[in-house]
XYZ file of C-alpha atoms in Angstrom:
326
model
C -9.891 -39.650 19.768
C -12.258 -36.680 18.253
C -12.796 -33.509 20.144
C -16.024 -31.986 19.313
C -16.471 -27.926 19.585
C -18.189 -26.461 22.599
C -21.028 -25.070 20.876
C -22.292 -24.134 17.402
C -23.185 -21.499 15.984
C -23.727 -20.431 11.998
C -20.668 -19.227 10.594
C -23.119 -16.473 8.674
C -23.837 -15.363 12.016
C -19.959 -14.310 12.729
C -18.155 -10.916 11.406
C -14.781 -9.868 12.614
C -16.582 -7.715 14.908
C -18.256 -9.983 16.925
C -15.379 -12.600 16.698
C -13.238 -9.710 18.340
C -15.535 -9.178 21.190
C -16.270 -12.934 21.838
C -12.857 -13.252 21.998
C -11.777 -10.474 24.365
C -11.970 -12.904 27.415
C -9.865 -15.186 26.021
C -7.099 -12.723 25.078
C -7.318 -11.248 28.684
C -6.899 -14.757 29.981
C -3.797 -15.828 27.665
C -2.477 -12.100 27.972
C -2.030 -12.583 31.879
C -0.567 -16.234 31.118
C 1.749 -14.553 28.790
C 2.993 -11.981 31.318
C 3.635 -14.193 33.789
C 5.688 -16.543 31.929
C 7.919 -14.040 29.776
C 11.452 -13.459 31.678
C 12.742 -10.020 30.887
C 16.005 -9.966 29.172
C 18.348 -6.979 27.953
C 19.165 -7.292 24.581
C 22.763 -5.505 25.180
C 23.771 -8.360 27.157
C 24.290 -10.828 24.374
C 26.580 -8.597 22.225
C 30.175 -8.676 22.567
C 30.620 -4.649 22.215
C 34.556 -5.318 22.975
C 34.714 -7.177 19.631
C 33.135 -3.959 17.951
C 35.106 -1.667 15.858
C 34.823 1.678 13.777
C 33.971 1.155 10.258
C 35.082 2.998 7.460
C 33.498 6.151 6.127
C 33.130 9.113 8.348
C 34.528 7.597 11.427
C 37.277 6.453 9.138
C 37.551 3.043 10.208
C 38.105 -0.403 8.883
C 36.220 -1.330 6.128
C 34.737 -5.062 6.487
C 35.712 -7.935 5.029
C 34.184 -11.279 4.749
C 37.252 -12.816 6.423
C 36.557 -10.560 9.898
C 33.547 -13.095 10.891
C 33.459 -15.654 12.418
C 29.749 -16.735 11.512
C 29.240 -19.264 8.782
C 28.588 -18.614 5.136
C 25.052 -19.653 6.087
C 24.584 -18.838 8.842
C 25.132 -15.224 7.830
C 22.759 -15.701 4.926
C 19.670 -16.725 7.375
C 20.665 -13.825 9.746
C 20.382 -11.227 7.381
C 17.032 -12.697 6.056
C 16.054 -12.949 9.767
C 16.999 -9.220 10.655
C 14.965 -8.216 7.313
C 12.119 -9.726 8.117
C 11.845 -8.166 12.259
C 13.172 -5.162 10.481
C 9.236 -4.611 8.429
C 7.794 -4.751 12.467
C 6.191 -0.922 12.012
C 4.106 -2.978 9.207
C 3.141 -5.651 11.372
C 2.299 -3.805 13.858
C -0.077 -1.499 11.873
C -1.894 -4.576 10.615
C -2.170 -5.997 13.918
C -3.638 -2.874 15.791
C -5.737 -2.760 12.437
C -7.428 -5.263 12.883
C -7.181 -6.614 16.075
C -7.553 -2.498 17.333
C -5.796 -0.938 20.060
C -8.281 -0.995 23.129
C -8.915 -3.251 26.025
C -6.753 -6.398 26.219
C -6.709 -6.766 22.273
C -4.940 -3.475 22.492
C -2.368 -4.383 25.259
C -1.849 -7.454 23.804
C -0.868 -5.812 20.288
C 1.562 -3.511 22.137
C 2.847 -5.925 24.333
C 3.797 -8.097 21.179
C 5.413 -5.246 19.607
C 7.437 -4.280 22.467
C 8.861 -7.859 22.547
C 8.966 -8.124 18.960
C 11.208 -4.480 19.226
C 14.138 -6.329 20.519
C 15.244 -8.825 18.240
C 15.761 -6.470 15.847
C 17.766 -4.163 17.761
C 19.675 -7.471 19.405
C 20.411 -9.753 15.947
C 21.451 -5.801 14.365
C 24.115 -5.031 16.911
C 25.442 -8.590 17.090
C 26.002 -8.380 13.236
C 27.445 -4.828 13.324
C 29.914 -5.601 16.685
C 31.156 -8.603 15.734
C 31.625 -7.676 12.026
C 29.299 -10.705 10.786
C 27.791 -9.140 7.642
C 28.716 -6.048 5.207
C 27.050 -3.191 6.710
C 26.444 -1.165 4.006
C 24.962 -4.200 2.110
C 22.864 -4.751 5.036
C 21.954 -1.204 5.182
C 20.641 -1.035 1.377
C 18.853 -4.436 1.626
C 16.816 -2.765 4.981
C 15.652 0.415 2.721
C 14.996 -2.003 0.117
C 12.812 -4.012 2.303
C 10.972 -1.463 4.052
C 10.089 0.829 1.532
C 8.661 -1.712 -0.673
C 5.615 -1.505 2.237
C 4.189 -4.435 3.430
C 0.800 -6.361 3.067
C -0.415 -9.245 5.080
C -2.069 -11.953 2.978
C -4.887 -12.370 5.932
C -5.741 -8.648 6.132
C -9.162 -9.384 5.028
C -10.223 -11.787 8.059
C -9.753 -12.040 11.906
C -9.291 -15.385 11.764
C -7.441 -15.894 8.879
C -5.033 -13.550 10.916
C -5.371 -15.851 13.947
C -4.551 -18.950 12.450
C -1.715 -17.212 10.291
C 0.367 -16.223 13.224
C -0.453 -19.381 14.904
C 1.500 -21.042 12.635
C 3.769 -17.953 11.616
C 5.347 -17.492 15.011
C 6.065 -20.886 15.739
C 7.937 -20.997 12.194
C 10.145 -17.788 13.140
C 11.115 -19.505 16.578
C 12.081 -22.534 14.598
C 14.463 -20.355 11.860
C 15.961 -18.275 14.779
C 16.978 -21.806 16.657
C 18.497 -23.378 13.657
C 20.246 -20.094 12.547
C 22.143 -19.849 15.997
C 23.103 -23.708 15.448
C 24.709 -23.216 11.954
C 25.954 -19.563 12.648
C 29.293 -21.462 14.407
C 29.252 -18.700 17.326
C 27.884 -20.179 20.518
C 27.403 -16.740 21.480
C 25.068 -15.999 18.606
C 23.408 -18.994 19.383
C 22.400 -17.883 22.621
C 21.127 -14.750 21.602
C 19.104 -16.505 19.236
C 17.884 -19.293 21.561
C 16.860 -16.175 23.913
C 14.591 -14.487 20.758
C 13.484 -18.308 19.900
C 11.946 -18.555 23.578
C 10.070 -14.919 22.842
C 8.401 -16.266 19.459
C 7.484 -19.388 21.581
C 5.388 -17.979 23.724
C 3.922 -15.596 20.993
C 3.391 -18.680 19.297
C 1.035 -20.170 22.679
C -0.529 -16.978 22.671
C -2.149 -17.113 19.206
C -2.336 -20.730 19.258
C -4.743 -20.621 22.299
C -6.717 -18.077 20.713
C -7.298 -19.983 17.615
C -8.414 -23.248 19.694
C -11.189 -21.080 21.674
C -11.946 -19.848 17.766
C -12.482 -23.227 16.636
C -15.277 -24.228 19.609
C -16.910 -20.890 18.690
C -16.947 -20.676 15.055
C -15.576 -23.863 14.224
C -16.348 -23.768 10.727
C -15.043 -20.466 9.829
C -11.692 -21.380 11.794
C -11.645 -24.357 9.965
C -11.720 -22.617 6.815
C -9.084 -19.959 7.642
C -6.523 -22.999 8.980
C -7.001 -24.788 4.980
C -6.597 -21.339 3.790
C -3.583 -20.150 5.827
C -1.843 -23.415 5.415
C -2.179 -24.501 1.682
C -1.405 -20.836 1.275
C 1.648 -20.049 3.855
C 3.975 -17.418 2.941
C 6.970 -16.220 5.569
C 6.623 -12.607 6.111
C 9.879 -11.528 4.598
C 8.890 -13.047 1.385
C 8.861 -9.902 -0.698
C 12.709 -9.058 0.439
C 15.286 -8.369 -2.489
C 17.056 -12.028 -3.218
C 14.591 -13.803 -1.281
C 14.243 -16.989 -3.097
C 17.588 -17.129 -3.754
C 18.305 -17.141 0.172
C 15.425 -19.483 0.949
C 16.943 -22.304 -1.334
C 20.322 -21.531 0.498
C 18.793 -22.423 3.956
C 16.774 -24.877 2.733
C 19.391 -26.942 1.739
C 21.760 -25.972 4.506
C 18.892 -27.340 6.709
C 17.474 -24.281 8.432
C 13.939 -24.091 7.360
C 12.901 -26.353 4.406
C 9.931 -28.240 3.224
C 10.394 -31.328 5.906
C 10.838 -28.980 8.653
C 8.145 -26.573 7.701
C 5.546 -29.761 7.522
C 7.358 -31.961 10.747
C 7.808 -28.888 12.880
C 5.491 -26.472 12.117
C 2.470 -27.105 10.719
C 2.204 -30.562 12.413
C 2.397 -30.240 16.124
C -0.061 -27.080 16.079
C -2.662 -28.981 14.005
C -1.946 -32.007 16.560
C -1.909 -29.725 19.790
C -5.403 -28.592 18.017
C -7.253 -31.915 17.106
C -7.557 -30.016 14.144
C -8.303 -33.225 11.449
C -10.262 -35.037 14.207
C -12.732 -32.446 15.243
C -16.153 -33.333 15.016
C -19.708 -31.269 14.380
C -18.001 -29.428 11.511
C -21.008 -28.080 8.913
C -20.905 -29.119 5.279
C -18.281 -26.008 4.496
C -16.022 -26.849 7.679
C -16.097 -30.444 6.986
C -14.986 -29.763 3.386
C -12.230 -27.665 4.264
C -10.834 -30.103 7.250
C -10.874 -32.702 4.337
C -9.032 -30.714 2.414
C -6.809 -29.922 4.337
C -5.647 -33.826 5.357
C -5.368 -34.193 1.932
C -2.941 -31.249 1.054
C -0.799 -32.391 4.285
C -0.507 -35.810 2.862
C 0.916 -33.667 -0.701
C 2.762 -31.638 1.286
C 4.294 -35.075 3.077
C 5.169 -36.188 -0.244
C 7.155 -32.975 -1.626
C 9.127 -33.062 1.558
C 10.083 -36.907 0.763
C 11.021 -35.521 -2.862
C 13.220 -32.589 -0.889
C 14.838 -34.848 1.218
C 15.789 -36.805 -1.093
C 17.186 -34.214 -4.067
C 18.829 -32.561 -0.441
C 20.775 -35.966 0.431
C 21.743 -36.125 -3.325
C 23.282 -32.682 -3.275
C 25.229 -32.424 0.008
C 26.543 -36.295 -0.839
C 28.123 -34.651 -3.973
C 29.661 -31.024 -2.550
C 31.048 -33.331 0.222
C 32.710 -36.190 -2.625
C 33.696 -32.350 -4.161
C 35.549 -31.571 -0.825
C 36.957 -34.712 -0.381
C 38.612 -34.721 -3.768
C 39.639 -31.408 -2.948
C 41.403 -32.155 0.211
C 42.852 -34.960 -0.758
């Protein structure tokens, strides 16, 4: 089945500018959609504050210890890199409003996001600090870190570049939060999680939308910004101290790795899209939606390659445990 785009129109024709204001409709639309179908939820609610605890220092507390938590070893690491990454949300919200600019329903939209976006932060932060899950003061000093080594979006120099980015971007976060609350080993954490997992969801529709109306209107340019963003895709927390290190860590825990980043991510919104069967594309779009088939079948075969280095390595730590147990 091919889906061909609405109308064309010559992709020198298009600047960010115009894009913007062609667009405007469809934001309003997907903006009202949105409203209607987030629930309001209180981030206080999912964290057990009768667990919580003074800390040592000027309250003169109890220092932590790695024994107080009851979150996995794992599940801690990919919680700390999540709480990181919403912690650089002043960034992301400057590049937004930026470009996308902070009138009309582009401008709601951008606040709206960052409203929602506020509260996983604040909700992951005081689960972690209540229930004793991670050092504090570790945390603390990774978050200064973080922050004050600023932030720059790789798709700050095109609208749709940015579209297509989050498209994919958001849909990734939901998919880290939801397997972080599975291997944390709290169900409670899990909730909380599952809760922030439905918010990315629906910021994930929202851009998603917007990029299909941006493919029938400039499909070639949007075809060229989806190869880009994808053969290029970087999580946002990438610059964080340790970064790799962690990635690798939930990558082989099962979290977020190559197979799940090609399966669950990049897959279904390409498929939701039509992306490699749409039709009408100009020499440069046509190019780039070959292109990009052919770096998804790579991308296919790296994830084989993971898998199987991944079954290797937990079949020996668990012949490690066994001989340890027994």
């Amino acid at each position: 089945m091919t889906l061909a785009p609405a109308q064309r129109t010559v992709s020198t024709a298009w600047t960010d500018a115009r894009l913007i204001l062609a667009l405007e409709e469809v934001v309003e639309t997907e903006l009202d959609r949105h409203l209607k179908a987030a629930k309001e939820w209180m981030p206080h609610e999912y964290v057990p504050w009768s667990q919580g605890r003074d800390f040592d220092g000027v309250m003169g507390g109890d220092p932590w210890a790695v024994e107080q938590s009851k979150v996995t070893p794992l599940g801690r690491i990919s919680l700390v890199v999540n709480l990181l990454t919403e912690d650089n949300l002043p960034s992301y919200h400057h590049e937004i409003a930026t470009m996308f600019g902070r009138e009309g329903a582009w401008g709601t939209w951008v606040h709206r996001w960052t409203a929602e976006e506020g509260r996983h932060g604040i909700a992951i932060r005081d689960y972690l600090l209540a229930t004793r899950a991670v050092d504090p003061v570790a945390l603390e000093r990774a978050r200064m870190d973080h922050m004050s080594a600023g932030f720059e979006s790789d798709n700050a120099h095109s609208m749709l570049h940015s579209v297509a980015y989050v498209a994919f971007q958001e849909l990734a976060t939901r998919i880290s939060h939801r397997n972080t609350g599975h291997y944390s080993g709290d169900p409670l954490c899990e909730q909380l999680l599952a809760k922030i997992a439905n918010d990315e969801n629906l910021h994930m529709v929202f851009y998603r939308n917007l990029l299909r109306a941006a493919l029938e209107i400039a499909p070639d340019l949007a075809m060229q910004a989806i190869r880009d963003v994808v053969v290029e895709f970087r999580m946002p927390g990438h610059g964080m101290p340790g970064f790799e290190r962690s990635a690798a860590q939930i990558a082989i825990g099962g979290i977020y790795n190559l197979r799940i980043h090609h399966d669950d991510v990049l897959q279904p919104v390409l498929r939701h899209l039509r992306v490699l069967e749409l039709t009408g594309l100009g020499p440069a779009g046509l190019q780039a939606q070959q292109e990009l088939g052919l770096f998804m079948d790579g991308l296919n075969a790296q994830a084989v390659k993971f898998d199987e280095r991944q079954a290797a390595l937990l079949a020996r730590r668990a012949a490690v445990a066994g001989r340890k147990a027994g």
